[in-house]
Amino acid sequence: MIGSMTTSGSDSTGGKGGAKGAETGTGAATTLRIAQNPEADGLLGRSPLAALVGMLLDQQVPMEWAFTGPYTLAERMGADDLDAGRIAAYDPDAFTELFTTKPALHRYPGSMAKRVQQLCRYLVAEYGGDASAVWRDAATGDDLLERLKALPGFGAQKAQIFLALLGKQLGVRPPGWREAAGPYGEAGSHRSVADITGPESLVEVRAYKQEAKAAAKAANTAKKPGTSRKK
């Protein structure tokens, strides 16, 4: 499970998690198939911070692009993993350049570079730089959801999706986690990255997203003045 992976962060204790940035549990990695790239997925499966950064980047770009970002970022930083303390202390302009260098890490590389730094600074301040401390001792699903929603760049929906990913694929299952994840926690669903386990499920999730987007567009069109006005 992800709570048993090698954590990335500083060696200082303190913060909410009292984290030490060391291995917890067995240190075993989890196999993911979100980025559809063996190296990128390998990093996601063993690095809590990489998983969080991938989730943060997952907006307005294809899912594979977003979740390959942490691996590309680590490569450009000359490391085999991401470190919250190092990212937090990085010169902002130089860090932005890591995102904007072609091929860019995101459609909006400048703004996403700032968000990743904000996330890492929060993790350093609140969890000693240890990303897995966000969920390691969460008492309930609701507790975990609130912790995720407090992360910079994580709104309610993103927090629920990541909670579902933790529970469905990464073995983090505090009591009530499915309920806290809302529809994304439903077993057998194909709504989000939490349900991607390979190429076939990626196609199913993408189809669901397209259908949901089309339905929302139709609903908004129906609400416009003149389209359904009563006499």
XYZ file of N, CA and C in Angstrom:
693
model
N 0.833 -1.191 0.000
C 0.000 0.000 0.000
C 0.866 1.238 0.000
N 0.270 2.352 -0.362
C 1.057 3.571 -0.500
C 1.609 4.051 0.834
N 0.920 3.758 1.938
C 1.441 4.136 3.243
C 2.682 3.362 3.614
N 2.981 2.285 2.872
C 4.151 1.481 3.144
C 5.290 1.757 2.191
N 5.099 2.720 1.284
C 6.129 3.024 0.324
C 7.193 3.888 0.957
N 8.294 3.999 0.272
C 9.325 4.928 0.704
C 8.791 6.334 0.569
N 8.749 7.055 1.650
C 8.213 8.404 1.616
C 9.283 9.374 1.176
N 8.830 10.480 0.623
C 9.772 11.498 0.168
C 9.576 12.742 0.995
N 10.615 13.232 1.584
C 10.490 14.426 2.403
C 11.743 14.637 3.214
N 11.685 15.592 4.120
C 12.842 15.918 4.921
C 12.975 14.928 6.065
N 14.081 14.987 6.779
C 14.303 14.107 7.913
C 13.839 14.723 9.214
N 13.265 15.900 9.136
C 12.838 16.568 10.357
C 11.521 16.013 10.837
N 11.342 15.984 12.132
C 10.078 15.581 12.712
C 9.246 16.801 12.961
N 7.980 16.554 13.354
C 7.110 17.685 13.633
C 5.979 17.724 12.664
N 5.112 18.742 12.788
C 3.944 18.836 11.931
C 2.895 17.851 12.388
N 1.811 17.787 11.640
C 0.687 16.948 12.021
C 1.049 15.475 12.041
N 1.906 15.062 11.080
C 2.202 13.645 10.984
C 3.399 13.226 11.792
N 4.204 14.188 12.262
C 5.406 13.826 12.978
C 6.308 12.959 12.112
N 6.332 13.213 10.811
C 6.991 12.328 9.872
C 8.502 12.465 9.937
N 9.182 11.380 9.573
C 10.628 11.369 9.557
C 11.186 11.212 8.160
N 10.315 11.080 7.148
C 10.810 10.952 5.795
C 11.503 9.632 5.550
N 11.218 8.623 6.371
C 11.840 7.322 6.219
C 10.816 6.314 5.760
N 11.265 5.070 5.494
C 10.329 4.039 5.089
C 9.388 3.704 6.238
N 8.155 3.395 5.877
C 7.199 2.924 6.861
C 6.700 1.575 6.413
N 6.404 0.699 7.328
C 5.904 -0.616 6.971
C 6.955 -1.409 6.213
N 6.527 -2.075 5.145
C 7.411 -2.951 4.400
C 8.228 -2.237 3.352
N 7.799 -1.048 2.961
C 8.488 -0.333 1.907
C 8.149 -0.866 0.523
N 7.132 -1.724 0.430
C 6.767 -2.327 -0.851
C 6.067 -1.324 -1.750
N 6.327 -1.419 -3.037
C 5.697 -0.531 -4.002
C 4.423 -1.158 -4.536
N 3.522 -0.317 -4.985
C 2.267 -0.756 -5.572
C 2.323 -0.538 -7.077
N 1.784 -1.465 -7.831
C 1.781 -1.330 -9.284
C 0.583 -0.515 -9.730
N 0.829 0.583 -10.418
C -0.222 1.420 -10.982
C -0.106 1.418 -12.500
N -1.207 1.768 -13.167
C -1.223 1.807 -14.626
C -1.946 3.072 -15.102
N -1.665 4.179 -14.455
C -2.364 5.425 -14.778
C -1.669 6.186 -15.894
N -0.357 6.338 -15.803
C 0.391 7.103 -16.793
C 0.581 6.335 -18.089
N 0.364 5.031 -18.052
C 0.577 4.175 -19.220
C 2.041 4.229 -19.666
N 2.916 4.438 -18.708
C 4.358 4.485 -18.935
C 5.001 3.762 -17.752
N 5.734 2.676 -17.999
C 6.260 1.867 -16.896
C 7.072 2.649 -15.874
N 7.969 3.516 -16.341
C 8.811 4.278 -15.406
C 7.983 5.271 -14.597
N 7.087 5.984 -15.290
C 6.252 6.970 -14.597
C 5.307 6.293 -13.617
N 4.704 5.188 -14.025
C 3.807 4.453 -13.131
C 4.566 3.849 -11.959
N 5.803 3.434 -12.214
C 6.613 2.892 -11.130
C 6.859 3.922 -10.043
N 7.121 5.167 -10.457
C 7.327 6.234 -9.475
C 6.037 6.520 -8.714
N 4.912 6.566 -9.415
C 3.629 6.814 -8.757
C 3.347 5.759 -7.700
N 3.721 4.503 -7.986
C 3.420 3.414 -7.075
C 4.293 3.364 -5.840
N 5.460 4.004 -5.895
C 6.353 3.941 -4.740
C 6.534 5.281 -4.032
N 6.020 6.353 -4.628
C 6.246 7.680 -4.060
C 4.945 8.388 -3.740
N 4.612 8.557 -2.462
C 3.401 9.297 -2.091
C 3.365 10.702 -2.666
N 4.506 11.391 -2.678
C 4.520 12.754 -3.190
C 4.266 12.774 -4.689
N 4.833 11.820 -5.422
C 4.595 11.757 -6.864
C 3.116 11.557 -7.155
N 2.465 10.706 -6.368
C 1.033 10.469 -6.562
C 0.234 11.748 -6.308
N 0.579 12.480 -5.272
C -0.112 13.737 -4.976
C 0.119 14.766 -6.081
N 1.349 14.873 -6.549
C 1.655 15.844 -7.605
C 0.931 15.468 -8.896
N 0.888 14.174 -9.210
C 0.154 13.744 -10.394
C -1.306 14.123 -10.311
N -1.903 13.938 -9.135
C -3.302 14.299 -8.940
C -3.490 15.804 -9.065
N -2.545 16.562 -8.555
C -2.622 18.019 -8.654
C -2.587 18.471 -10.109
N -1.752 17.821 -10.914
C -1.607 18.196 -12.321
C -2.768 17.718 -13.183
N -3.607 16.853 -12.636
C -4.675 16.251 -13.433
C -5.858 17.198 -13.603
N -5.671 18.167 -14.453
C -6.752 19.074 -14.831
C -6.402 19.750 -16.151
N -7.351 19.719 -17.068
C -7.236 20.360 -18.375
C -6.128 19.780 -19.252
N -5.681 18.586 -18.918
C -4.749 17.842 -19.767
C -5.137 16.367 -19.701
N -4.729 15.563 -20.690
C -4.996 14.126 -20.610
C -4.417 13.524 -19.336
N -5.096 12.538 -18.799
C -4.666 11.934 -17.543
C -3.249 11.379 -17.614
N -2.909 10.751 -18.753
C -1.570 10.182 -18.887
C -0.492 11.266 -18.808
N -0.773 12.413 -19.418
C 0.163 13.536 -19.392
C 0.365 14.014 -17.950
N -0.743 14.184 -17.234
C -0.668 14.676 -15.860
C 0.148 13.751 -14.970
N -0.110 12.453 -15.061
C 0.534 11.516 -14.144
C 1.921 11.078 -14.596
N 2.319 11.491 -15.797
C 3.713 11.321 -16.211
C 4.549 12.481 -15.706
N 3.898 13.587 -15.386
C 4.581 14.794 -14.931
C 5.549 14.598 -13.779
N 5.157 13.887 -12.719
C 6.089 13.710 -11.595
C 7.393 13.020 -11.991
N 7.305 12.037 -12.870
C 8.503 11.323 -13.326
C 9.397 12.254 -14.140
N 8.792 13.020 -15.054
C 9.559 13.960 -15.864
C 10.205 15.023 -14.991
N 9.455 15.503 -13.992
C 9.990 16.513 -13.076
C 11.184 15.960 -12.297
N 11.053 14.744 -11.785
C 12.159 14.133 -11.044
C 13.397 14.001 -11.928
N 13.202 13.581 -13.172
C 14.327 13.475 -14.114
C 15.008 14.821 -14.305
N 14.213 15.861 -14.486
C 14.791 17.186 -14.730
C 15.484 17.748 -13.496
N 15.115 17.223 -12.333
C 15.776 17.635 -11.098
C 16.976 16.743 -10.787
N 17.236 15.773 -11.668
C 18.374 14.892 -11.486
C 18.216 13.921 -10.337
N 16.957 13.492 -10.093
C 16.687 12.595 -8.975
C 15.802 11.445 -9.432
N 15.710 10.408 -8.594
C 14.828 9.285 -8.911
C 13.527 9.352 -8.138
N 13.311 10.439 -7.406
C 12.073 10.658 -6.670
C 11.932 12.153 -6.418
N 10.745 12.542 -6.012
C 10.501 13.937 -5.664
C 10.681 14.120 -4.166
N 11.197 15.254 -3.776
C 11.420 15.578 -2.373
C 10.730 16.899 -2.053
N 9.777 16.869 -1.132
C 8.985 18.062 -0.822
C 9.855 19.209 -0.322
N 10.823 18.897 0.527
C 11.684 19.943 1.062
C 12.508 20.621 -0.012
N 13.031 19.832 -0.915
C 13.838 20.394 -1.990
C 12.998 21.245 -2.929
N 11.804 20.765 -3.264
C 10.927 21.530 -4.152
C 10.480 22.828 -3.484
N 10.153 22.753 -2.204
C 9.698 23.941 -1.480
C 10.766 25.033 -1.461
N 12.029 24.621 -1.374
C 13.124 25.580 -1.273
C 13.689 26.001 -2.630
N 13.192 25.401 -3.703
C 13.721 25.672 -5.041
C 13.436 27.112 -5.452
N 14.388 27.720 -6.155
C 14.154 29.057 -6.683
C 12.929 29.027 -7.597
N 11.929 29.874 -7.351
C 10.683 29.817 -8.112
C 10.865 29.929 -9.619
N 11.739 30.829 -10.065
C 11.949 30.986 -11.505
C 12.602 29.747 -12.106
N 13.559 29.198 -11.403
C 14.237 28.002 -11.891
C 13.277 26.813 -11.890
N 12.407 26.761 -10.891
C 11.451 25.663 -10.831
C 10.440 25.775 -11.971
N 10.018 26.992 -12.264
C 9.102 27.201 -13.380
C 9.745 26.764 -14.693
N 11.037 26.996 -14.814
C 11.742 26.587 -16.032
C 11.724 25.069 -16.196
N 11.739 24.339 -15.091
C 11.649 22.882 -15.171
C 10.324 22.452 -15.797
N 9.293 23.244 -15.571
C 7.970 22.940 -16.115
C 7.816 23.417 -17.558
N 8.431 24.537 -17.881
C 8.212 25.131 -19.202
C 9.140 24.571 -20.274
N 10.264 23.977 -19.862
C 11.170 23.373 -20.839
C 10.416 22.363 -21.688
N 10.593 22.437 -23.004
C 9.875 21.540 -23.898
C 10.420 20.118 -23.807
N 9.543 19.128 -23.800
C 8.081 19.246 -23.757
C 7.606 19.691 -22.378
N 6.711 20.663 -22.368
C 6.216 21.219 -21.110
C 5.512 20.154 -20.283
N 5.558 20.311 -18.966
C 4.942 19.337 -18.067
C 3.428 19.476 -18.003
N 2.904 20.597 -18.512
C 1.464 20.829 -18.416
C 1.068 21.869 -19.452
N -0.205 21.932 -19.754
C -0.704 22.956 -20.678
C -0.470 24.351 -20.113
N -0.514 24.461 -18.790
C -0.256 25.737 -18.115
C 0.936 25.550 -17.171
N 2.122 25.419 -17.710
C 3.285 25.054 -16.902
C 3.649 26.062 -15.821
N 3.505 27.344 -16.121
C 3.874 28.346 -15.131
C 3.012 28.287 -13.883
N 1.695 28.276 -14.079
C 0.793 28.255 -12.934
C 0.881 26.934 -12.175
N 1.080 25.821 -12.893
C 1.155 24.536 -12.210
C 2.463 24.388 -11.440
N 3.527 25.006 -11.921
C 4.780 24.998 -11.168
C 4.571 25.683 -9.810
N 3.862 26.805 -9.824
C 3.582 27.518 -8.572
C 2.735 26.662 -7.634
N 1.747 25.958 -8.199
C 0.874 25.137 -7.362
C 1.634 23.970 -6.735
N 2.542 23.381 -7.496
C 3.326 22.262 -6.950
C 4.213 22.757 -5.814
N 4.813 23.925 -5.981
C 5.626 24.476 -4.896
C 4.771 24.802 -3.674
N 3.587 25.345 -3.894
C 2.692 25.644 -2.771
C 2.309 24.364 -2.027
N 2.037 23.298 -2.783
C 1.703 22.017 -2.164
C 2.863 21.518 -1.313
N 4.069 21.577 -1.861
C 5.228 21.062 -1.134
C 5.555 21.910 0.091
N 5.363 23.210 -0.005
C 5.600 24.065 1.164
C 4.607 23.744 2.275
N 3.377 23.450 1.884
C 2.362 23.064 2.869
C 2.739 21.742 3.523
N 3.195 20.782 2.722
C 3.582 19.480 3.270
C 4.758 19.607 4.235
N 5.690 20.479 3.909
C 6.830 20.697 4.796
C 6.368 21.321 6.109
N 5.493 22.322 6.007
C 5.041 23.037 7.203
C 4.142 22.187 8.094
N 3.260 21.387 7.473
C 2.254 20.671 8.239
C 2.583 19.196 8.510
N 3.414 18.597 7.668
C 3.675 17.163 7.790
C 5.159 16.814 7.731
N 6.016 17.783 8.013
C 7.440 17.492 8.017
C 7.978 17.071 6.670
N 7.258 17.380 5.588
C 7.710 17.031 4.252
C 7.343 15.631 3.822
N 6.621 14.896 4.667
C 6.271 13.507 4.380
C 4.850 13.426 3.845
N 4.705 13.212 2.543
C 3.382 13.203 1.921
C 2.489 12.110 2.477
N 3.043 10.945 2.779
C 2.205 9.840 3.253
C 1.611 10.107 4.626
N 2.165 11.074 5.350
C 1.623 11.414 6.665
C 0.237 12.034 6.553
N -0.116 12.504 5.356
C -1.451 13.071 5.153
C -2.506 12.021 5.456
N -2.246 10.779 5.075
C -3.256 9.733 5.258
C -2.856 8.626 6.226
N -1.602 8.566 6.638
C -1.129 7.420 7.415
C -1.949 7.161 8.672
N -2.291 8.202 9.425
C -3.015 7.987 10.681
C -4.411 8.616 10.659
N -4.965 8.785 9.467
C -6.332 9.321 9.380
C -7.293 8.345 10.049
N -8.128 8.838 10.960
C -8.992 7.966 11.748
C -10.186 7.456 10.962
N -10.713 8.293 10.070
C -11.899 7.931 9.302
C -11.777 8.460 7.876
N -12.688 8.024 7.024
C -12.717 8.540 5.667
C -12.967 10.036 5.642
N -13.855 10.504 6.489
C -14.146 11.940 6.541
C -12.929 12.733 7.001
N -12.193 12.180 7.960
C -10.973 12.830 8.433
C -9.975 12.951 7.296
N -9.803 11.876 6.547
C -8.875 11.889 5.430
C -9.319 12.869 4.347
N -10.609 12.901 4.090
C -11.120 13.824 3.078
C -10.820 15.269 3.464
N -11.004 15.608 4.714
C -10.729 16.975 5.157
C -9.247 17.300 5.031
N -8.387 16.334 5.323
C -6.949 16.561 5.177
C -6.591 16.819 3.709
N -7.191 16.049 2.816
C -6.907 16.220 1.391
C -7.447 17.546 0.877
N -8.623 17.931 1.323
C -9.217 19.195 0.894
C -8.395 20.391 1.374
N -7.643 20.207 2.434
C -6.812 21.297 2.955
C -5.532 21.496 2.146
N -5.189 20.529 1.306
C -3.975 20.650 0.503
C -4.150 21.729 -0.561
N -3.154 22.583 -0.775
C -3.242 23.587 -1.830
C -3.489 22.925 -3.182
N -4.458 23.451 -3.914
C -4.762 22.926 -5.232
C -5.744 21.772 -5.244
N -6.175 21.328 -4.067
C -7.117 20.215 -3.978
C -8.492 20.721 -3.547
N -9.414 20.791 -4.510
C -10.785 21.110 -4.178
C -11.505 19.854 -3.716
N -12.811 19.958 -3.496
C -13.585 18.826 -2.988
C -13.558 17.644 -3.946
N -13.754 17.896 -5.231
C -13.787 16.793 -6.196
C -12.431 16.111 -6.312
N -11.376 16.883 -6.436
C -10.034 16.311 -6.552
C -9.690 15.507 -5.298
N -10.087 16.020 -4.136
C -9.825 15.308 -2.889
C -10.570 13.972 -2.850
N -11.816 13.959 -3.303
C -12.579 12.711 -3.324
C -11.988 11.702 -4.299
N -11.545 12.169 -5.450
C -10.944 11.267 -6.429
C -9.664 10.656 -5.877
N -8.833 11.481 -5.242
C -7.582 10.945 -4.695
C -7.868 9.997 -3.539
N -8.864 10.313 -2.743
C -9.252 9.405 -1.659
C -9.676 8.056 -2.240
N -10.428 8.089 -3.337
C -10.847 6.851 -3.997
C -9.646 6.086 -4.532
N -8.664 6.797 -5.082
C -7.453 6.145 -5.570
C -6.710 5.467 -4.428
N -6.603 6.158 -3.308
C -5.943 5.574 -2.141
C -6.634 4.293 -1.704
N -7.959 4.340 -1.667
C -8.696 3.185 -1.189
C -8.756 2.039 -2.176
N -8.997 2.351 -3.432
C -9.189 1.301 -4.434
C -7.894 0.622 -4.858
N -6.819 1.398 -4.968
C -5.604 0.823 -5.529
C -4.399 0.833 -4.606
N -4.425 1.631 -3.554
C -3.238 1.815 -2.741
C -3.396 1.352 -1.294
N -4.498 0.688 -1.005
C -4.647 0.037 0.289
C -4.850 0.947 1.483
N -5.183 2.212 1.257
C -5.439 3.142 2.366
C -6.945 3.200 2.558
N -7.463 2.516 3.583
C -8.903 2.350 3.725
C -9.384 2.566 5.158
N -9.340 3.808 5.627
C -9.904 4.073 6.949
C -11.408 3.849 6.918
N -12.029 3.610 8.058
C -13.483 3.385 8.089
C -14.253 4.501 7.398
N -15.174 4.110 6.499
C -15.995 5.085 5.804
C -15.337 5.734 4.605
N -14.261 5.137 4.097
C -13.548 5.791 2.989
C -14.384 5.840 1.713
N -15.146 4.782 1.439
C -15.963 4.798 0.221
C -17.026 5.898 0.283
N -17.664 6.017 1.410
C -18.699 7.037 1.574
C -18.096 8.436 1.443
N -16.923 8.638 2.033
C -16.274 9.944 1.966
C -15.851 10.284 0.534
N -15.511 9.260 -0.244
C -15.100 9.480 -1.634
C -16.287 9.736 -2.544
N -17.504 9.602 -2.043
C -18.692 9.859 -2.846
C -18.812 8.873 -3.998
N -19.305 9.315 -5.132
C -19.486 8.405 -6.275
C -18.175 7.805 -6.769
N -17.058 8.477 -6.514
C -15.770 7.969 -6.973
C -15.327 6.731 -6.181
N -15.942 6.518 -5.016
C -15.594 5.358 -4.212
C -16.392 4.115 -4.551
N -17.373 4.251 -5.426
C -18.230 3.111 -5.763
C -17.432 1.996 -6.423
N -17.665 0.781 -5.964
C -16.993 -0.376 -6.546
C -17.490 -0.605 -7.964
N -16.566 -0.932 -8.867
C -16.936 -1.230 -10.236
C -17.207 -0.025 -11.116
N -17.015 1.168 -10.595
C -17.269 2.381 -11.390
C -16.087 2.673 -12.310
N -16.316 3.524 -13.277
C -15.254 3.969 -14.192
C -15.385 5.478 -14.367
N -15.225 6.191 -13.260
C -15.448 7.627 -13.237
C -14.166 8.459 -13.258
N -13.062 7.907 -12.780
C -11.887 8.742 -12.555
C -10.603 7.928 -12.622
N -9.478 8.594 -12.367
C -8.177 7.919 -12.357
C -8.131 6.825 -11.310
N -8.991 6.907 -10.308
C -9.026 5.864 -9.277
C -9.409 4.513 -9.855
N -10.038 4.520 -11.025
C -10.519 3.290 -11.636
C -9.655 2.814 -12.798
N -8.556 3.503 -13.076
C -7.702 3.121 -14.198
C -6.683 2.080 -13.752
N -6.772 0.906 -14.352
C -5.841 -0.172 -14.040
C -5.130 -0.684 -15.290
N -5.356 -0.048 -16.423
C -4.736 -0.458 -17.667
C -5.376 0.256 -18.841
N -4.949 -0.054 -20.063
C -5.466 0.632 -21.257
C -6.980 0.537 -21.413
N -7.565 -0.629 -21.133
C -9.005 -0.796 -21.329
C -9.807 0.083 -20.380
N -9.428 0.072 -19.108
C -10.161 0.900 -18.144
C -9.921 2.382 -18.396
N -8.768 2.735 -18.951
C -8.516 4.127 -19.316
C -9.527 4.577 -20.374
N -9.782 3.717 -21.354
C -10.761 4.028 -22.396
C -12.149 4.190 -21.784
N -12.497 3.317 -20.827
C -13.805 3.398 -20.192
C -13.965 4.674 -19.381
N -12.936 5.032 -18.641
C -12.990 6.258 -17.846
C -13.088 7.477 -18.756
N -12.324 7.480 -19.845
C -12.370 8.607 -20.763
C -13.743 8.734 -21.407
N -14.348 7.589 -21.753
C -15.689 7.608 -22.339
C -16.701 8.157 -21.343
N -16.566 7.763 -20.073
C -17.484 8.267 -19.041
C -17.353 9.781 -18.911
N -16.120 10.267 -18.899
C -15.899 11.702 -18.762
C -16.502 12.468 -19.939
N -16.355 11.927 -21.130
C -16.910 12.580 -22.313
C -18.429 12.607 -22.268
N -19.026 11.512 -21.813
C -20.479 11.453 -21.693
C -20.974 12.446 -20.640
N -20.274 12.508 -19.524
C -20.662 13.431 -18.455
C -20.533 14.880 -18.920
N -19.483 15.166 -19.680
C -19.282 16.518 -20.188
C -20.385 16.895 -21.171
N -20.754 15.951 -22.033
C -21.817 16.203 -23.009
C -23.152 16.420 -22.313
N -23.424 15.635 -21.266
C -24.667 15.775 -20.521
C -24.734 17.124 -19.817
N -23.607 17.541 -19.250
C -23.564 18.839 -18.568
C -23.777 19.979 -19.555
N -23.182 19.845 -20.737
C -23.343 20.879 -21.762
C -24.790 20.975 -22.215
N -25.437 19.813 -22.381
C -26.842 19.798 -22.792
C -27.726 20.425 -21.724
N -27.419 20.132 -20.464
C -28.206 20.685 -19.367
C -28.061 22.199 -19.298
N -26.847 22.692 -19.509
C -26.626 24.134 -19.480
C -27.324 24.827 -20.638
N -27.329 24.165 -21.793
C -28.005 24.733 -22.960
C -29.504 24.842 -22.714
N -30.073 23.829 -22.072
C -31.508 23.817 -21.788
C -31.907 24.922 -20.811
N -30.962 25.348 -19.971
C -31.257 26.371 -18.975
C -31.166 27.787 -19.529
N -30.556 27.935 -20.718
C -30.380 29.280 -21.270
C -31.734 29.918 -21.605
N -31.868 31.223 -21.417
C -33.137 31.909 -21.735
C -33.551 31.666 -23.182
N -34.841 31.354 -23.345
C -35.358 31.170 -24.678
C -35.419 29.747 -25.158
N -34.647 28.829 -24.449
C -34.616 27.449 -24.885
C -35.763 26.648 -24.303
N -36.232 27.033 -23.120
C -37.325 26.281 -22.503
C -38.263 27.234 -21.747
N -38.419 28.432 -22.313
C -39.208 29.459 -21.620
C -40.695 29.104 -21.651
N -41.310 29.245 -20.489
C -42.747 28.984 -20.400
C -43.507 30.269 -20.704
N -44.665 30.106 -21.394
C -45.499 31.257 -21.687
C -46.450 31.548 -20.556
